[in-house]
Tab-separated table of C-alpha atoms in Angstrom:
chain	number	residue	atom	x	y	z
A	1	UNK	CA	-74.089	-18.836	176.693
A	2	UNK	CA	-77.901	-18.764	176.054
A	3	UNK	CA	-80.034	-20.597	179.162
A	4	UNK	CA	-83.500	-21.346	178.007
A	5	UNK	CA	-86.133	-22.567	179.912
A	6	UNK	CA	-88.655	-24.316	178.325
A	7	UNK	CA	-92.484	-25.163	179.449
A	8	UNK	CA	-95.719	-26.383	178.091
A	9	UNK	CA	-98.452	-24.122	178.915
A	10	UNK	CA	-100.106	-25.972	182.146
A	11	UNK	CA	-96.977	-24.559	183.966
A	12	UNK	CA	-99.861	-21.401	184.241
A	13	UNK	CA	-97.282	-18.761	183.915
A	14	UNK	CA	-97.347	-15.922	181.860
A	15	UNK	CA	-94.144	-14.723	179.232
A	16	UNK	CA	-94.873	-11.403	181.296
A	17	UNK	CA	-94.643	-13.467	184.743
A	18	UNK	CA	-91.147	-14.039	183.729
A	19	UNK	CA	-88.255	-11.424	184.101
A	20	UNK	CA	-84.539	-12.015	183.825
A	21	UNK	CA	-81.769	-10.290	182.595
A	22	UNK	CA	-79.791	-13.892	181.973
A	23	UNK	CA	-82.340	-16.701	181.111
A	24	UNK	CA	-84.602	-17.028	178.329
A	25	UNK	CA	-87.973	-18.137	179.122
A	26	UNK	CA	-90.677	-19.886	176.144
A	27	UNK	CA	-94.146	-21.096	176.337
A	28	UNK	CA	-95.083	-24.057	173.972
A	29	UNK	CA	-99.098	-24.307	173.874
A	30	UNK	CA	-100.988	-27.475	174.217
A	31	UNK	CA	-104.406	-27.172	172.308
A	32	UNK	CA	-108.009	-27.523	173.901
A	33	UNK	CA	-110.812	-28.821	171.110
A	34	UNK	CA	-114.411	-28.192	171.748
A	35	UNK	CA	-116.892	-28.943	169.256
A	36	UNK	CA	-115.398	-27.577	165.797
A	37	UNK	CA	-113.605	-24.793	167.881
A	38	UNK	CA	-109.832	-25.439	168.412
A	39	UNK	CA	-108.413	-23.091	171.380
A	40	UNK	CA	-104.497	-22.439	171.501
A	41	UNK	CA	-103.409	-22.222	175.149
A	42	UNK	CA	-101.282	-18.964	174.459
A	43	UNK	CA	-101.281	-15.416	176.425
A	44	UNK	CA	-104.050	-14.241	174.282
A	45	UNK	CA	-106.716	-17.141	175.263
A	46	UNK	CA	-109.664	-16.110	176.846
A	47	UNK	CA	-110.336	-18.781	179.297
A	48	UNK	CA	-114.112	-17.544	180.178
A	49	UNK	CA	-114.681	-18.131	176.386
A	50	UNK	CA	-113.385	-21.672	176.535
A	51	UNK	CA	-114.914	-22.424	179.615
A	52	UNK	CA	-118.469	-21.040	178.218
A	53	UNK	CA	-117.777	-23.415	175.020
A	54	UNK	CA	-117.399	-26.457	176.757
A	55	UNK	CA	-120.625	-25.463	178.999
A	56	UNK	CA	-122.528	-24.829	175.718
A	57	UNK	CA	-121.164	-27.885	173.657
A	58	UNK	CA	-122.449	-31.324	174.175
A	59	UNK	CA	-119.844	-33.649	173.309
A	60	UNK	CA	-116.762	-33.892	175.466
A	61	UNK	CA	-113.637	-31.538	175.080
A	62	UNK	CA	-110.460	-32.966	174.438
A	63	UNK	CA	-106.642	-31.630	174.557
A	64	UNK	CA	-103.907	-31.842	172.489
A	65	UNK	CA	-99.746	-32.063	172.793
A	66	UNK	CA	-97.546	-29.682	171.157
A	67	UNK	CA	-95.375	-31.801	168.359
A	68	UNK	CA	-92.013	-32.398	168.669
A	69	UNK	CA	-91.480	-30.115	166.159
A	70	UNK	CA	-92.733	-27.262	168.551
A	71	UNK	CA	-90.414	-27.660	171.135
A	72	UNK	CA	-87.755	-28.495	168.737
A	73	UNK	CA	-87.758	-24.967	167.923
A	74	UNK	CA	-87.776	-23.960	171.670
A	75	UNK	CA	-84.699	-25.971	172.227
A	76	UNK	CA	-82.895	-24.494	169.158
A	77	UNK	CA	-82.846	-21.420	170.832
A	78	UNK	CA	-81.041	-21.681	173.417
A	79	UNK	CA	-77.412	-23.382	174.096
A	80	UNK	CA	-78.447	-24.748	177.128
A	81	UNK	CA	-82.344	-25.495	177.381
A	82	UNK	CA	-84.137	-27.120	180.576
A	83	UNK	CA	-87.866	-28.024	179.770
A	84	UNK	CA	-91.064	-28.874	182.313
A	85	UNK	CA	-93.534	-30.579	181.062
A	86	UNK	CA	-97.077	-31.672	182.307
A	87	UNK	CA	-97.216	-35.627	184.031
A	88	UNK	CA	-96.398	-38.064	181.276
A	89	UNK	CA	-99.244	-40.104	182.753
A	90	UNK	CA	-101.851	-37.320	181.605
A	91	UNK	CA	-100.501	-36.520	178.437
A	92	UNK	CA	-98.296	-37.063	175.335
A	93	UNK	CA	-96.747	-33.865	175.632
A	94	UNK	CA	-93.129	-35.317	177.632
A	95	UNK	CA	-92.916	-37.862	175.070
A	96	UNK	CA	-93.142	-35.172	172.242
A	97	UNK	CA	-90.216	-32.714	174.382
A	98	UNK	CA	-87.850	-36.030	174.549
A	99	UNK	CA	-88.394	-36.484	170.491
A	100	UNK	CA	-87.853	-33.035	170.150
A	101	UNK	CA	-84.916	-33.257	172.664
A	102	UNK	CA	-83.226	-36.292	169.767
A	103	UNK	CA	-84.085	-34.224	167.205
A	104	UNK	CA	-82.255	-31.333	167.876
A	105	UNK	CA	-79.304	-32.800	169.355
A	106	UNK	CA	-78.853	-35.262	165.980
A	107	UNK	CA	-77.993	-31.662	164.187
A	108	UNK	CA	-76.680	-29.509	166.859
A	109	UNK	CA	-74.522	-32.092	168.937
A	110	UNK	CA	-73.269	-29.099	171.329
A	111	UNK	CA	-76.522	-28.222	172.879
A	112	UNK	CA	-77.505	-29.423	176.123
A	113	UNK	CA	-81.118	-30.149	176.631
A	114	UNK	CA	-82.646	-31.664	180.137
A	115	UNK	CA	-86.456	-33.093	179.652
A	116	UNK	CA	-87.996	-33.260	183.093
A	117	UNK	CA	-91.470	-34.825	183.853
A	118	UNK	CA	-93.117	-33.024	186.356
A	119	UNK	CA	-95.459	-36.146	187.416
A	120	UNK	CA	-97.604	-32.632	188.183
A	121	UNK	CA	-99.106	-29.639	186.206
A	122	UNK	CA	-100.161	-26.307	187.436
A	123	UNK	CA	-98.110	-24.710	190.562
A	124	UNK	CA	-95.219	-27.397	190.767
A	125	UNK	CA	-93.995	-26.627	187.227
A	126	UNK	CA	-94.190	-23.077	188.426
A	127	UNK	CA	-92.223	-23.763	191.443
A	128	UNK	CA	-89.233	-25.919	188.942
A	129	UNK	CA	-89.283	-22.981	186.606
A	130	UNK	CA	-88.791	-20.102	189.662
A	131	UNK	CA	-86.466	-22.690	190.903
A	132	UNK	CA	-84.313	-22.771	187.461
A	133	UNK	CA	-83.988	-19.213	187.188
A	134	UNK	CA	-83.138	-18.861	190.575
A	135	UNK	CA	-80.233	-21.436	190.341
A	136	UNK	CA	-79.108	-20.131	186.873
A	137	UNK	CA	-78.916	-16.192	187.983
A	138	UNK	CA	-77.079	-17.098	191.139
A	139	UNK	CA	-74.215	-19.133	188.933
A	140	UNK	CA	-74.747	-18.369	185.425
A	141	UNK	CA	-71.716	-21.351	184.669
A	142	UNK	CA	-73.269	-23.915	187.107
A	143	UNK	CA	-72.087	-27.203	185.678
A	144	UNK	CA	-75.023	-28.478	183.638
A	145	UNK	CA	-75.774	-32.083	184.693
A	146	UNK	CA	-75.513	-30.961	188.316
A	147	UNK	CA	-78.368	-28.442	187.575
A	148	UNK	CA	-80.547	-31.221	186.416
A	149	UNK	CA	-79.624	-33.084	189.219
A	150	UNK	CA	-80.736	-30.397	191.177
A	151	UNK	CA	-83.858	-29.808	189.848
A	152	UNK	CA	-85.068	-33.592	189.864
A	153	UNK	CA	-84.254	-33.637	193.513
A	154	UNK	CA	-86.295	-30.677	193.455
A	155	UNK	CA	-89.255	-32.224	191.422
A	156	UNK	CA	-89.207	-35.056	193.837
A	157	UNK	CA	-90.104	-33.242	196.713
A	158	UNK	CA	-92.886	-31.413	195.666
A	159	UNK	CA	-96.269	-32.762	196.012
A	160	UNK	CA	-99.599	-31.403	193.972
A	161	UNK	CA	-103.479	-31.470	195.490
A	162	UNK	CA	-106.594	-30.293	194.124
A	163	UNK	CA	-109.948	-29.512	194.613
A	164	UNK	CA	-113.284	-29.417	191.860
A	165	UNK	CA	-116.600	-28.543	191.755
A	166	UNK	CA	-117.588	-28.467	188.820
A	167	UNK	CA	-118.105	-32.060	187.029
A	168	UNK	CA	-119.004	-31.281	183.744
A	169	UNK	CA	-116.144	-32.679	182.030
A	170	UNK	CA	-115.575	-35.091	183.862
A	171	UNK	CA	-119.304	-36.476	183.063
A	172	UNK	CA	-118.817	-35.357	179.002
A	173	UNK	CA	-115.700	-37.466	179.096
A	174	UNK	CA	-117.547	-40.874	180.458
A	175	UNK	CA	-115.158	-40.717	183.942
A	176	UNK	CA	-118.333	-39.756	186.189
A	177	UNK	CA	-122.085	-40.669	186.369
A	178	UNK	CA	-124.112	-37.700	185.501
A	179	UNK	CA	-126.380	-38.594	188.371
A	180	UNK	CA	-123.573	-38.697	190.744
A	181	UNK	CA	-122.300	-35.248	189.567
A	182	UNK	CA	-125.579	-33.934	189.590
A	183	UNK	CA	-125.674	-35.006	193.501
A	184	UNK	CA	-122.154	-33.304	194.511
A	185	UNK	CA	-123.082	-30.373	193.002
A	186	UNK	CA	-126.509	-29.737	194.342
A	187	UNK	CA	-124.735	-30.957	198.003
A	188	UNK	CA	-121.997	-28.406	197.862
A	189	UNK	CA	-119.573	-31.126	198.020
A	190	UNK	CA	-116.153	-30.598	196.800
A	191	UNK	CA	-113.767	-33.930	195.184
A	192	UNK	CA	-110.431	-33.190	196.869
A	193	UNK	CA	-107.551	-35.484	194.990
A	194	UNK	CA	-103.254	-35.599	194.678
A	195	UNK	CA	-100.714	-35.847	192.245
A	196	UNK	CA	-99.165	-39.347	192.889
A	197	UNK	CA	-95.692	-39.816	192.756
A	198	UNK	CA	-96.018	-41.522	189.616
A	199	UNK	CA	-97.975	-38.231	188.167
A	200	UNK	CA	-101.414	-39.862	187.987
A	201	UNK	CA	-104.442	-38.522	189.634
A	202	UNK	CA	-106.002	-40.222	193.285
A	203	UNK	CA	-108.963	-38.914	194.854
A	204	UNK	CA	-108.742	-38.894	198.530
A	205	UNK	CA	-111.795	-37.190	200.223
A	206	UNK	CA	-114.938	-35.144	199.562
A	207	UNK	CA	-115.832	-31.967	201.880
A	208	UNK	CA	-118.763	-30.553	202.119
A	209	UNK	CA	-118.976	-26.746	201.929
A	210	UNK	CA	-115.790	-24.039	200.801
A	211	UNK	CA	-114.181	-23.805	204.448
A	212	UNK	CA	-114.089	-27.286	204.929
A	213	UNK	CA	-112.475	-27.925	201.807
A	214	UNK	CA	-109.919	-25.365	202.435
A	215	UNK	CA	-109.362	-27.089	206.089
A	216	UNK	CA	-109.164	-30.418	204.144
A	217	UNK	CA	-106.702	-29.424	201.766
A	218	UNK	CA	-104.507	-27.450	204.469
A	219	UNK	CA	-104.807	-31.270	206.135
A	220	UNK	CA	-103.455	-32.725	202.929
A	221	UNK	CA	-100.289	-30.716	202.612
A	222	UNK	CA	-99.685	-31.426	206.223
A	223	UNK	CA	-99.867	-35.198	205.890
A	224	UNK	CA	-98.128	-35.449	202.684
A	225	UNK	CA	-94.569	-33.708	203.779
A	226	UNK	CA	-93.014	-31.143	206.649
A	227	UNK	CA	-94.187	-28.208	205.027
A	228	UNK	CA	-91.750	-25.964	207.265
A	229	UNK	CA	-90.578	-22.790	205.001
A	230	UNK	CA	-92.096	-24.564	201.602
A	231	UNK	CA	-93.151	-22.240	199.105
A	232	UNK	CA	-96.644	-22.763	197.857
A	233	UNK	CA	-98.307	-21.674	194.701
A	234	UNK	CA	-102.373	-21.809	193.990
A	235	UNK	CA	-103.857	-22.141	190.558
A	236	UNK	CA	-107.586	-20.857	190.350
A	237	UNK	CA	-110.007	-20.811	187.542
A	238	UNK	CA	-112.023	-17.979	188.028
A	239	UNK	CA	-112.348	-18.304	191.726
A	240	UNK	CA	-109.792	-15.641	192.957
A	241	UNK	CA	-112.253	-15.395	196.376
A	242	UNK	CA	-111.824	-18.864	197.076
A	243	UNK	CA	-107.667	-18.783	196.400
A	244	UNK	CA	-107.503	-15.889	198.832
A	245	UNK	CA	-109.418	-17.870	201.009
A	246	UNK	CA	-107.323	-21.024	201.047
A	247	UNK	CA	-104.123	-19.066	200.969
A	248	UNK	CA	-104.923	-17.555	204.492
A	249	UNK	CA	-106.128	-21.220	205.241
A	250	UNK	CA	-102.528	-22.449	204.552
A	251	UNK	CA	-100.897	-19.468	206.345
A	252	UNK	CA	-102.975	-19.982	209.314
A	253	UNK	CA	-102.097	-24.190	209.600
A	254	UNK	CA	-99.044	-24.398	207.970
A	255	UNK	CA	-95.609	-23.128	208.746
A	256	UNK	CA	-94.909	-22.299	204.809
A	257	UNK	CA	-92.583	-19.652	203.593
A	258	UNK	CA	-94.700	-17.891	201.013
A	259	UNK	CA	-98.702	-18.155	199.242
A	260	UNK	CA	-98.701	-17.385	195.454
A	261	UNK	CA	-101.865	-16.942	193.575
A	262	UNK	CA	-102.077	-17.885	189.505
A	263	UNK	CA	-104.888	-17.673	187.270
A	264	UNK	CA	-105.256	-21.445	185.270
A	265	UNK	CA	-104.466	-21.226	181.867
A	266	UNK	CA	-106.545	-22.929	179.569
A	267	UNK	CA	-104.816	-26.454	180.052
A	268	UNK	CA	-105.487	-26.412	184.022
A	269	UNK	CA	-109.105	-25.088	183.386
A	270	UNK	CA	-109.872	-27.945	180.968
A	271	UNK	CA	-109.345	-30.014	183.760
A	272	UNK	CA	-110.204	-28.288	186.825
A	273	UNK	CA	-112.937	-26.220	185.099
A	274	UNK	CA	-114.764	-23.359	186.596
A	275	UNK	CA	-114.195	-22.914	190.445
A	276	UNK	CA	-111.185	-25.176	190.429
A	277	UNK	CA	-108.509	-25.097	192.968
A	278	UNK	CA	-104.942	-26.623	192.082
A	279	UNK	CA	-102.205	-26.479	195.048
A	280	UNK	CA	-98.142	-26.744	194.212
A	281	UNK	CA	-95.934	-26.811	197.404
């Protein structure tokens, strides 16, 4: 039997992040366009290049789903396949893995294919897909539908928070007054947000300054769930200082089990952009 995990790419792992002797593990890229220039948010994408596109180019950036088609071929791979994807309330790309999910099991009736929303992005589709493997190596014949019983329990109690400084795209894309951007920026104040349970976005606070904004996001995790032995991953786009920073942050307030550090793929630094801070716990 052939267990295949399947993510879109804001998951922020690497194929070469992933190493078992028993599970399959595939990547299907969402797209970022800026300008004329179409970036595919695969291992080989230069996400300083990206990011210095969308500072040079005028007009807003925009993102793109895989097809159905692309996971289709994902799924096909494996006998039993178990796919993250990104918050159905940011993109289309769930809706394209459940059409891909029909598709393949109209002509292969035997497979067995779980969809999962997130409701998150970055470090909590990390955690599902550590989480998988983990769960699959221990009992390679684990009954199926318990799995994915297992793993929405799972998804349920994780909880996503963020920090940006950079506005850019968030003024190119009509969601913030330049002015106001302009402001934050030249204050040194920091937007801290969540992940709702529904998967949509809610800012919650503004700090002023990198340690405060590392103290108010240590506050958030507090207040949003008993983080007692939780395991915690950080997503940074090109700010490895300031993930170190806040990982000793968390270890100092929080009674978590572990701190991992990721570099954003292209997906996560469309949205956080440069500086960006994304926490999964």
């Amino acid at each position: 039997m052939i267990w295949n995990i399947v993510s879109d790419s804001s998951c922020d792992l690497r194929t070469s992040d992933f190493v078992s002797e028993s599970v399959r593990f595939q990547l299907v890229p969402l797209k970022i366009q800026v300008g004329e220039r179409e970036f595919v948010d695969n291992d080989a994408l230069s996400v300083p290049e990206m990011l210095s596109a969308m500072s040079q180019e005028s007009s807003a950036a925009s993102s793109a789903c895989p097809s159905p088609g692309d996971f289709a071929k994902a799924f096909e791979a494996g006998d039993c396949s178990v796919c993250f994807t990104i918050s159905g309330n940011l993109s289309g790309t769930y809706n394209a893995a459940v059409m891909a999910r029909e598709m393949v099991l109209e002509e292969h009736p035997e497979k067995k294919i779980c969809v999962i929303d997130s409701r998150a992005t970055a470090g909590a589709m990390a955690l599902l897909i550590r989480k998988t493997q983990a769960l699959v190596e221990a009992n390679p014949d684990v009954d199926f539908e318990e799995l994915c019983n297992m793993l929405r329990i799972y998804q349920a109690s994780l909880r996503t928070c963020f920090t940006l400084e950079s506005f850019d795209n968030l003024i190119k894309n009509g969601r913030m007054r330049p002015l106001v951007g302009t402001l934050l920026h030249s204050l040194g104040i920091h937007v801290t947000a969540v992940a709702t349970p529904q998967g949509t976005i809610q800012v919650v606070g503004k700090a002023r300054g990198e340690q405060k904004t590392y103290q108010a996001l240590a506050k958030i995790m507090a207040e949003s769930k008993d983080c007692t032995g939780a395991e915690v991953v950080i997503s940074h786009c090109e700010n490895a200082t300031g993930a170190q920073k806040l990982k000793e942050q968390i270890l100092a307030n929080l009674p978590v089990k572990s701190v991992d550090i990721l570099s954003c793929r292209g997906l996560t630094s469309f949205y956080a952009m440069e500086k960006g801070l994304i926490i999964g716990y």
